[in-house]
Coordinates of C-alpha atoms (C1' of nucleotides) in Angstrom, one line a residue:
Chain A
M1 CA 0.0 0.0 0.0
N2 CA 1.1 3.6 -0.5
K3 CA 2.7 4.8 2.5
K4 CA 1.9 8.3 1.2
I5 CA -1.4 8.9 -0.1
P6 CA -1.7 12.1 -2.3
V7 CA -3.3 14.8 -0.5
A8 CA -4.8 16.0 -3.8
V9 CA -7.9 14.1 -3.5
V10 CA -9.8 16.9 -4.9
A11 CA -9.8 16.6 -8.6
A12 CA -10.4 20.4 -8.8
D13 CA -6.7 21.0 -8.3
I14 CA -5.9 20.2 -11.9
C15 CA -4.0 23.4 -12.8
T16 CA -2.9 25.2 -15.8
E17 CA -1.1 28.4 -16.1
V18 CA -2.7 31.6 -17.4
K19 CA -0.4 32.9 -20.1
S20 CA -2.8 35.1 -22.0
D21 CA -2.8 38.1 -19.9
N22 CA -0.4 40.5 -18.0
L23 CA -2.6 40.8 -15.0
Y24 CA -2.5 37.0 -14.3
K25 CA 0.6 36.2 -16.2
G26 CA 2.3 33.0 -14.9
M27 CA -0.3 32.3 -12.2
K28 CA -2.1 28.9 -11.9
C29 CA -5.7 28.4 -12.5
L30 CA -8.3 25.6 -12.5
P31 CA -9.2 24.4 -16.1
G32 CA -12.3 25.9 -17.6
A33 CA -14.0 26.7 -20.8
L34 CA -17.1 28.4 -22.2
I35 CA -20.2 26.2 -22.4
A36 CA -20.8 25.6 -26.1
I37 CA -24.3 26.2 -27.7
D38 CA -24.8 22.4 -28.1
E39 CA -23.7 21.1 -24.6
N40 CA -24.8 21.6 -21.0
A41 CA -22.3 22.4 -18.3
E42 CA -21.6 18.8 -17.5
D43 CA -20.8 18.1 -21.1
T44 CA -18.4 20.9 -20.9
I45 CA -16.7 19.6 -17.9
V46 CA -16.2 16.2 -19.5
R47 CA -14.8 17.9 -22.6
V48 CA -12.4 20.1 -20.6
L49 CA -11.1 17.1 -18.6
K50 CA -10.4 15.2 -21.8
E51 CA -8.5 18.3 -23.4
R52 CA -6.6 19.1 -20.4
T53 CA -5.7 15.9 -18.7
N54 CA -6.8 12.9 -21.1
L55 CA -9.2 11.8 -18.5
L56 CA -12.4 10.3 -19.7
G57 CA -15.9 10.5 -18.2
D58 CA -15.5 7.2 -16.4
D59 CA -12.3 8.2 -14.8
V60 CA -13.7 11.1 -12.9
Y61 CA -16.9 11.6 -10.9
V62 CA -18.1 15.1 -11.2
E63 CA -20.7 17.0 -9.3
Q64 CA -21.7 20.6 -9.4
L65 CA -20.1 22.6 -6.6
Y66 CA -21.2 26.3 -6.8
S67 CA -21.6 29.1 -9.2
F68 CA -19.5 32.2 -8.9
S69 CA -20.5 35.6 -10.1
E70 CA -18.7 38.3 -8.1
I71 CA -18.3 41.2 -10.4
Q72 CA -14.5 41.5 -10.0
R73 CA -13.7 37.7 -10.0
D74 CA -12.0 38.0 -13.3
K75 CA -10.5 41.6 -13.5
R76 CA -10.0 41.3 -17.2
S77 CA -13.8 41.1 -18.0
R78 CA -17.0 40.1 -16.5
S79 CA -17.3 36.3 -15.9
V80 CA -19.7 33.9 -14.3
S81 CA -18.6 30.3 -13.6
I82 CA -20.3 27.1 -12.7
A83 CA -17.6 25.2 -10.7
Y84 CA -17.6 21.5 -10.6
M85 CA -15.8 19.2 -8.1
G86 CA -14.2 16.0 -9.6
L87 CA -13.2 12.9 -7.7
M88 CA -11.1 10.1 -8.9
D89 CA -9.5 7.0 -7.7
I90 CA -7.0 7.6 -4.9
G91 CA -4.8 4.9 -6.5
A92 CA -4.9 6.6 -10.0
D93 CA -1.7 7.5 -11.6
Y94 CA -1.8 11.2 -11.7
A95 CA 1.3 11.7 -13.6
S96 CA 0.1 9.7 -16.5
T97 CA -2.7 12.3 -17.0
D98 CA -0.4 15.2 -17.6
T99 CA -0.9 17.2 -20.9
P100 CA 0.8 20.3 -22.1
L101 CA -2.4 22.2 -21.0
G102 CA -2.9 20.7 -17.5
K103 CA -1.6 18.6 -14.7
F104 CA -2.4 17.5 -11.2
M105 CA -0.4 18.6 -8.3
P106 CA -0.7 18.2 -4.4
L107 CA -3.0 20.7 -2.8
S108 CA -0.2 21.8 -0.6
K109 CA 1.8 23.0 -3.5
V110 CA -1.0 24.9 -5.2
K111 CA -0.5 28.6 -4.6
N112 CA -0.5 31.8 -6.5
L113 CA -3.8 31.0 -8.1
A114 CA -5.5 33.5 -10.5
F115 CA -9.1 34.8 -10.2
D116 CA -11.0 33.5 -7.3
H117 CA -9.8 29.9 -7.8
K118 CA -8.4 29.7 -4.4
E119 CA -11.9 30.2 -2.9
V120 CA -13.3 27.5 -5.4
I121 CA -10.8 24.9 -4.1
T122 CA -11.4 25.8 -0.5
L123 CA -15.1 25.3 -1.0
A124 CA -14.7 21.9 -2.8
H125 CA -12.5 20.7 0.1
K126 CA -15.2 21.7 2.6
R127 CA -17.9 20.3 0.6
L128 CA -16.1 16.9 0.3
R129 CA -15.3 16.9 4.0
S130 CA -19.0 17.3 4.8
K131 CA -20.4 14.8 2.2
V132 CA -18.4 11.9 3.4
L133 CA -20.3 12.1 6.7
Y134 CA -23.7 11.7 5.2
S135 CA -23.2 10.0 1.8
T136 CA -21.2 7.2 0.1
I137 CA -19.2 9.7 -1.9
I138 CA -16.1 8.0 -0.6
K139 CA -16.7 5.4 -3.3
K140 CA -15.6 7.8 -5.8
L141 CA -12.2 8.0 -4.2
V142 CA -11.6 4.4 -3.4
R143 CA -12.5 2.2 -6.2
E144 CA -12.0 -1.4 -7.3
K145 CA -10.3 -3.5 -4.7
F146 CA -9.1 -2.0 -1.6
T147 CA -7.9 -2.8 1.9
F148 CA -9.6 -1.6 5.1
S149 CA -6.5 0.4 5.9
L150 CA -6.7 2.3 2.6
L151 CA -10.4 3.1 3.2
Q152 CA -9.7 4.2 6.7
Q153 CA -6.8 6.4 5.7
C154 CA -8.9 8.0 3.0
Y155 CA -11.6 8.9 5.5
E156 CA -8.9 10.1 7.9
I157 CA -7.4 12.4 5.1
V158 CA -10.7 13.7 4.2
L159 CA -11.9 14.4 7.7
G160 CA -8.6 15.4 9.1
K161 CA -8.7 13.3 12.2
A162 CA -7.7 9.8 13.3
L163 CA -10.2 7.0 13.6
D164 CA -10.1 3.9 15.8
K165 CA -9.3 0.8 13.7
R166 CA -11.6 -1.5 15.5
N167 CA -14.6 0.7 15.6
F168 CA -14.0 1.7 12.0
R169 CA -14.2 -2.0 10.9
K170 CA -17.3 -2.6 13.0
K171 CA -19.1 0.3 11.4
I172 CA -18.2 -0.3 7.8
T173 CA -19.0 -4.1 8.2
A174 CA -22.3 -3.3 9.8
L175 CA -23.3 -1.1 6.9
N176 CA -23.0 -4.1 4.4
L177 CA -21.4 -1.8 2.0
I178 CA -18.4 -3.9 1.2
K179 CA -17.6 -7.6 0.5
E180 CA -14.5 -9.6 0.7
T181 CA -12.9 -10.5 -2.6
G182 CA -11.1 -13.5 -1.2
E183 CA -7.9 -12.0 -2.6
Q184 CA -5.1 -10.5 -0.5
K185 CA -2.7 -7.9 -1.0
K186 CA 1.0 -8.4 -0.4
E187 CA 3.2 -5.3 0.2
G188 CA 6.7 -5.5 1.4
R189 CA 7.3 -7.8 4.3
M190 CA 4.2 -7.1 6.2
R191 CA 1.2 -9.4 6.9
P192 CA -1.0 -9.4 3.7
A193 CA -4.3 -7.6 4.0
M194 CA -7.7 -8.8 2.7
L195 CA -9.0 -7.0 -0.3
Y196 CA -12.5 -5.9 -0.4
R197 CA -14.9 -4.4 -3.0
W198 CA -18.1 -2.4 -2.9
S199 CA -21.2 -4.5 -2.8
A200 CA -23.7 -4.0 -5.5
K201 CA -26.2 -1.7 -3.7
D202 CA -25.7 1.9 -4.1
V203 CA -27.9 3.6 -1.6
E204 CA -27.2 7.1 -0.4
F205 CA -26.8 7.3 3.3
Y206 CA -27.3 10.0 5.7
D207 CA -24.8 10.2 8.6
V208 CA -23.3 6.9 7.2
L209 CA -20.7 6.5 9.7
G210 CA -22.0 8.4 12.7
F211 CA -18.8 10.4 12.6
A212 CA -20.8 13.5 12.3
I213 CA -19.9 16.3 14.8
R214 CA -22.5 16.1 17.5
K215 CA -23.6 18.7 20.2
Chain B
M1 CA -51.4 30.0 16.7
N2 CA -52.1 29.4 13.1
K3 CA -54.1 26.2 12.9
K4 CA -53.0 25.9 9.3
I5 CA -49.5 26.5 8.4
P6 CA -48.8 27.4 4.9
V7 CA -47.3 24.5 3.1
A8 CA -45.5 26.9 0.8
V9 CA -42.4 27.2 3.1
V10 CA -40.2 27.5 0.0
A11 CA -39.9 31.0 -1.2
A12 CA -39.2 29.7 -4.6
D13 CA -42.8 29.3 -5.4
I14 CA -43.4 32.9 -6.0
C15 CA -44.9 32.7 -9.4
T16 CA -45.5 34.9 -12.2
E17 CA -47.2 34.2 -15.4
V18 CA -45.2 33.9 -18.7
K19 CA -47.1 36.2 -21.1
S20 CA -44.5 36.9 -23.7
D21 CA -44.5 33.7 -25.7
N22 CA -46.9 31.5 -27.4
L23 CA -45.0 28.3 -26.3
Y24 CA -45.3 29.1 -22.6
K25 CA -48.3 31.4 -22.7
G26 CA -50.3 31.4 -19.5
M27 CA -48.0 29.1 -17.7
K28 CA -46.5 29.8 -14.2
C29 CA -42.9 30.3 -13.6
L30 CA -40.4 31.3 -10.9
P31 CA -39.2 34.9 -11.0
G32 CA -35.9 35.6 -12.5
A33 CA -33.8 38.2 -14.3
L34 CA -30.7 38.6 -16.3
I35 CA -27.7 39.4 -13.9
A36 CA -26.8 43.0 -14.6
I37 CA -23.2 44.1 -15.4
D38 CA -22.9 45.8 -12.1
E39 CA -24.3 43.1 -9.7
N40 CA -23.6 39.5 -8.7
A41 CA -26.1 36.8 -8.7
E42 CA -27.2 37.5 -5.2
D43 CA -27.7 41.1 -5.8
T44 CA -30.0 40.1 -8.7
I45 CA -32.1 37.9 -6.4
V46 CA -32.6 40.7 -4.0
R47 CA -33.6 43.0 -6.8
V48 CA -36.0 40.5 -8.3
L49 CA -37.7 39.9 -4.9
K50 CA -38.2 43.6 -4.5
E51 CA -39.6 44.1 -7.9
R52 CA -41.9 41.0 -7.9
T53 CA -43.0 40.9 -4.2
N54 CA -42.0 44.0 -2.4
L55 CA -39.9 41.8 -0.1
L56 CA -36.7 43.2 1.1
G57 CA -33.3 41.6 1.8
D58 CA -34.0 41.1 5.4
D59 CA -37.3 39.4 4.8
V60 CA -36.0 36.5 2.9
Y61 CA -32.8 34.5 3.4
V62 CA -31.6 33.2 0.2
E63 CA -29.0 30.6 -0.6
Q64 CA -27.7 29.2 -3.9
L65 CA -29.6 26.1 -4.9
Y66 CA -28.2 24.9 -8.2
S67 CA -27.4 26.0 -11.7
F68 CA -29.3 24.7 -14.6
S69 CA -27.9 24.5 -18.1
E70 CA -29.9 21.9 -20.1
I71 CA -29.8 22.8 -23.7
Q72 CA -33.6 22.6 -24.1
R73 CA -34.7 24.0 -20.7
D74 CA -36.0 27.2 -22.3
K75 CA -37.2 26.2 -25.7
R76 CA -37.3 29.7 -26.9
S77 CA -33.5 30.3 -26.7
R78 CA -30.5 29.0 -24.9
S79 CA -30.5 29.9 -21.2
V80 CA -28.5 29.2 -18.2
S81 CA -29.9 29.9 -14.8
I82 CA -28.4 30.1 -11.3
A83 CA -31.4 29.2 -9.1
Y84 CA -31.7 30.3 -5.5
M85 CA -33.8 29.1 -2.7
G86 CA -35.5 31.6 -0.4
L87 CA -36.9 31.1 3.0
M88 CA -39.0 33.5 4.9
D89 CA -40.9 33.6 8.3
I90 CA -43.6 31.0 8.5
G91 CA -45.7 33.5 10.1
A92 CA -45.3 36.2 7.4
D93 CA -48.3 37.7 5.7
Y94 CA -47.7 36.2 2.2
A95 CA -50.8 38.0 0.8
S96 CA -49.4 41.5 1.6
T97 CA -46.3 40.8 -0.7
D98 CA -48.4 40.4 -3.8
T99 CA -47.7 42.6 -6.7
P100 CA -48.9 42.7 -10.3
L101 CA -45.8 40.8 -11.2
G102 CA -45.7 38.1 -8.6
K103 CA -47.3 36.3 -5.7
F104 CA -47.0 33.4 -3.4
M105 CA -49.1 30.4 -3.6
P106 CA -49.1 27.0 -1.8
L107 CA -46.9 24.3 -3.3
S108 CA -49.9 22.1 -3.8
K109 CA -51.5 24.6 -6.1
V110 CA -48.4 25.3 -8.2
K111 CA -48.8 23.4 -11.5
N112 CA -48.4 23.9 -15.2
L113 CA -45.0 25.4 -14.9
A114 CA -43.0 26.7 -17.7
F115 CA -39.3 25.7 -18.5
D116 CA -37.7 23.3 -16.1
H117 CA -39.0 25.2 -13.1
K118 CA -40.8 22.2 -11.7
E119 CA -37.5 20.5 -11.3
V120 CA -36.1 23.6 -9.6
I121 CA -38.9 23.6 -6.9
T122 CA -38.5 19.8 -6.5
L123 CA -34.7 20.2 -5.8
A124 CA -35.3 23.2 -3.4
H125 CA -37.8 21.1 -1.4
K126 CA -35.5 18.1 -1.2
R127 CA -32.5 20.5 -0.2
L128 CA -34.6 22.0 2.6
R129 CA -35.6 18.6 3.9
S130 CA -32.0 17.5 4.2
K131 CA -30.6 20.7 5.4
V132 CA -32.9 20.8 8.5
L133 CA -31.2 17.7 9.7
Y134 CA -27.8 18.9 9.9
S135 CA -28.0 22.6 10.2
T136 CA -30.0 25.4 12.0
I137 CA -31.6 26.5 8.8
I138 CA -35.0 26.2 10.5
K139 CA -34.2 29.5 12.0
K140 CA -34.9 31.2 8.7
L141 CA -38.4 29.8 8.8
V142 CA -39.2 30.3 12.4
R143 CA -38.2 33.8 13.5
E144 CA -38.8 36.1 16.4
K145 CA -40.8 34.7 19.2
F146 CA -42.4 31.4 18.8
T147 CA -44.0 28.4 20.7
F148 CA -42.5 25.0 20.8
S149 CA -45.5 23.7 19.0
L150 CA -44.8 26.1 16.0
L151 CA -41.3 24.9 16.0
Q152 CA -42.2 21.3 16.1
Q153 CA -44.9 21.7 13.5
C154 CA -42.4 23.4 11.2
Y155 CA -40.0 20.5 11.5
E156 CA -42.9 18.1 11.0
I157 CA -44.0 19.8 7.8
V158 CA -40.4 20.0 6.4
L159 CA -39.6 16.4 7.2
G160 CA -43.0 15.0 6.4
K161 CA -43.2 12.9 9.6
A162 CA -44.6 13.2 13.0
L163 CA -42.4 13.8 16.1
D164 CA -42.8 12.9 19.7
K165 CA -43.6 16.1 21.6
R166 CA -41.6 15.1 24.8
N167 CA -38.5 13.9 22.9
F168 CA -38.6 17.0 20.7
R169 CA -38.6 19.3 23.7
K170 CA -35.8 17.5 25.3
K171 CA -33.6 17.6 22.2
I172 CA -34.3 21.3 21.5
T173 CA -33.7 22.2 25.1
A174 CA -30.5 20.2 25.3
L175 CA -29.0 22.1 22.4
N176 CA -29.3 25.4 24.2
L177 CA -30.4 27.0 21.0
I178 CA -33.5 28.8 22.4
K179 CA -34.4 30.7 25.4
E180 CA -37.6 31.6 27.2
T181 CA -38.8 35.2 26.7
G182 CA -41.0 35.0 29.8
E183 CA -44.0 36.0 27.6
Q184 CA -46.9 33.8 26.7
K185 CA -49.0 33.4 23.7
K186 CA -52.8 33.2 24.2
E187 CA -54.8 31.8 21.4
G188 CA -58.5 31.0 21.5
R189 CA -59.6 29.3 24.7
M190 CA -56.6 27.0 25.2
R191 CA -54.0 27.1 27.8
P192 CA -51.5 29.9 26.8
A193 CA -48.1 28.6 25.4
M194 CA -44.7 29.9 26.4
L195 CA -42.8 32.0 23.9
Y196 CA -39.2 31.4 23.1
R197 CA -36.6 33.1 21.0
W198 CA -33.3 31.9 19.5
S199 CA -30.3 32.3 21.7
A200 CA -27.5 34.5 20.5
K201 CA -25.1 31.8 19.4
D202 CA -25.4 31.0 15.8
V203 CA -23.4 27.8 15.3
E204 CA -23.9 25.5 12.3
F205 CA -24.6 22.0 13.5
Y206 CA -24.4 18.6 11.9
D207 CA -27.2 16.3 12.6
V208 CA -28.7 18.8 15.0
L209 CA -31.6 16.8 16.0
G210 CA -30.6 13.1 15.5
F211 CA -33.6 12.9 13.3
A212 CA -31.3 11.8 10.4
I213 CA -32.2 8.6 8.7
R214 CA -29.9 6.0 10.0
K215 CA -28.8 2.6 8.8
Chain C
dG1 C1' 13.6 -13.0 16.3
dC2 C1' 12.3 -8.6 15.0
dA3 C1' 9.9 -4.9 12.5
dA4 C1' 5.6 -3.5 10.6
dA5 C1' 1.0 -3.6 9.6
dA6 C1' -3.3 -6.8 10.0
dG7 C1' -6.8 -8.3 12.6
dT8 C1' -9.8 -9.0 16.7
dG9 C1' -13.9 -8.2 21.6
dT10 C1' -15.5 -6.3 25.6
dT11 C1' -17.1 -3.0 28.8
dC12 C1' -19.1 1.4 29.8
dC13 C1' -21.9 5.2 29.1
dG14 C1' -24.7 8.3 26.9
dA15 C1' -28.5 9.1 23.8
dC16 C1' -32.7 8.0 21.6
dT17 C1' -37.2 5.7 21.8
dA18 C1' -41.5 4.7 23.5
dC19 C1' -45.0 5.9 26.2
dA20 C1' -49.7 8.4 29.3
dC21 C1' -51.4 11.5 32.1
dC22 C1' -52.3 16.2 34.4
dC23 C1' -52.7 21.4 33.5
dA24 C1' -54.6 25.9 32.2
dT25 C1' -57.8 28.4 29.7
dG26 C1' -62.2 30.1 27.6
dA27 C1' -66.6 29.1 26.1
Chain D
dT1 C1' -67.6 21.0 32.8
dC2 C1' -65.7 20.1 28.7
dA3 C1' -62.9 20.7 24.7
dT4 C1' -58.4 22.0 23.3
dG5 C1' -53.8 22.2 23.0
dG6 C1' -49.8 22.9 26.7
dG7 C1' -46.7 20.7 29.4
dT8 C1' -44.1 16.9 32.0
dG9 C1' -40.7 12.0 33.6
dT10 C1' -39.1 7.4 33.3
dA11 C1' -37.5 2.9 32.0
dG12 C1' -35.4 0.2 28.6
dT13 C1' -32.5 -0.4 24.7
dC14 C1' -29.1 0.6 21.3
dG15 C1' -25.2 2.3 19.5
dG16 C1' -20.8 4.7 20.0
dA17 C1' -16.4 5.3 22.4
dA18 C1' -12.5 3.8 24.6
dC19 C1' -9.1 0.5 25.0
dA20 C1' -4.3 -3.5 24.1
dC21 C1' -2.9 -7.5 22.5
dT22 C1' -2.0 -11.5 19.1
dT23 C1' -1.1 -12.8 14.3
dT24 C1' 1.2 -12.9 9.9
dT25 C1' 4.7 -12.0 6.9
dG26 C1' 9.7 -11.0 5.0
dC27 C1' 14.1 -9.9 6.1

DNA sequence: GCAAAAGTGTTCCGACTACACCCATGA
DNA sequence: TCATGGGTGTAGTCGGAACACTTTTGC
């Protein structure tokens, strides 16, 4: 298993550099495009992902985040954006998705952003943190076969807090969300871990894990 | 106390009639306007509310709902809308807000809607139902002084299920969200009810009431 | 045999549920 | 005195939190 899981769990931090204008010259920004006359906003996202990162629709789960319309958000000219958050497999090979137009980078290294794109990323991060508590959105980050440890680490990264291993297993098991594959994952010289997969049912839950902040 | 609480808790169902086009002639629609060059989307909402209903910014709490961009959503010409959900005091005098351009009506009477506005209302309703479970958004519906019964009824309407009176009081009391005013409300020939108000603290909660659907 | 991660149970406590009767008022 | 909604307490159960040691593997 990866000892270091990329912190860049939010697909939103695909970045390109703004080259076209003095004001924002050399700054990073999120990828975007105008919505064409024959597509809706989601079609546009899929198109942009393909152009900028070679990623296809199946690789990335996207959901609408928020629409930004502050007058001065793009100081060059008036602009309104519908922002989307994208999630992909935590095990994905991010480097292989690089194109001349865009690449992934860890959230911690994303600075000097043009427009209001810092705000966009902050909101995406916050949205993700709250959604893992009452939905099964985590499935978009942990796909295929996975170990309990990976799943737990993924929750810990998103929530920013440590979880008890035994209680975590109990909760996840009780939800009947995952099944054993029978296979094991060997890694280094440690004891091999069982591999699991998501069970067929795809219900949306509220407060799935009871990790919600109470009081 | 009102024996009948308006079902139209969603401010979104302010309706005006589309007159300008054969295709949608005589149908109802939600109020909307183009975002002007010198305002952001929220400014636009405030302006529209004022024009269509005489309501001021303080009267209505608005939050962004979703942006709609389907190609055929307005069959006359391409249109992208950022929809907002508005909430106002459940005790407000809706009739007094009528203007020639718009008026409130109960959700149950809203039919024959133009564009994709039915979808918009459905989403707003759903959003509200889920938000009362993990936030204090209910404060936007029950303002000023109120009785426990009114608050409970409001939750019951939004959630669509009955709640136990004693358990409800215990939970709300335990949260320290409200305080007694010392005043009472007399209504008809029944025993007067204590009036409460929201306490100063305005924290956002998760799973405030433990009414979240579990399992 | 040791380093490193995998895997496993029990006890305690707090929170939620279910449930039924008396109170205050005006007509 | 009755009709109507206001207001209160308890017992039982369930679920979450805290907590430490044994197992398996490769080197």
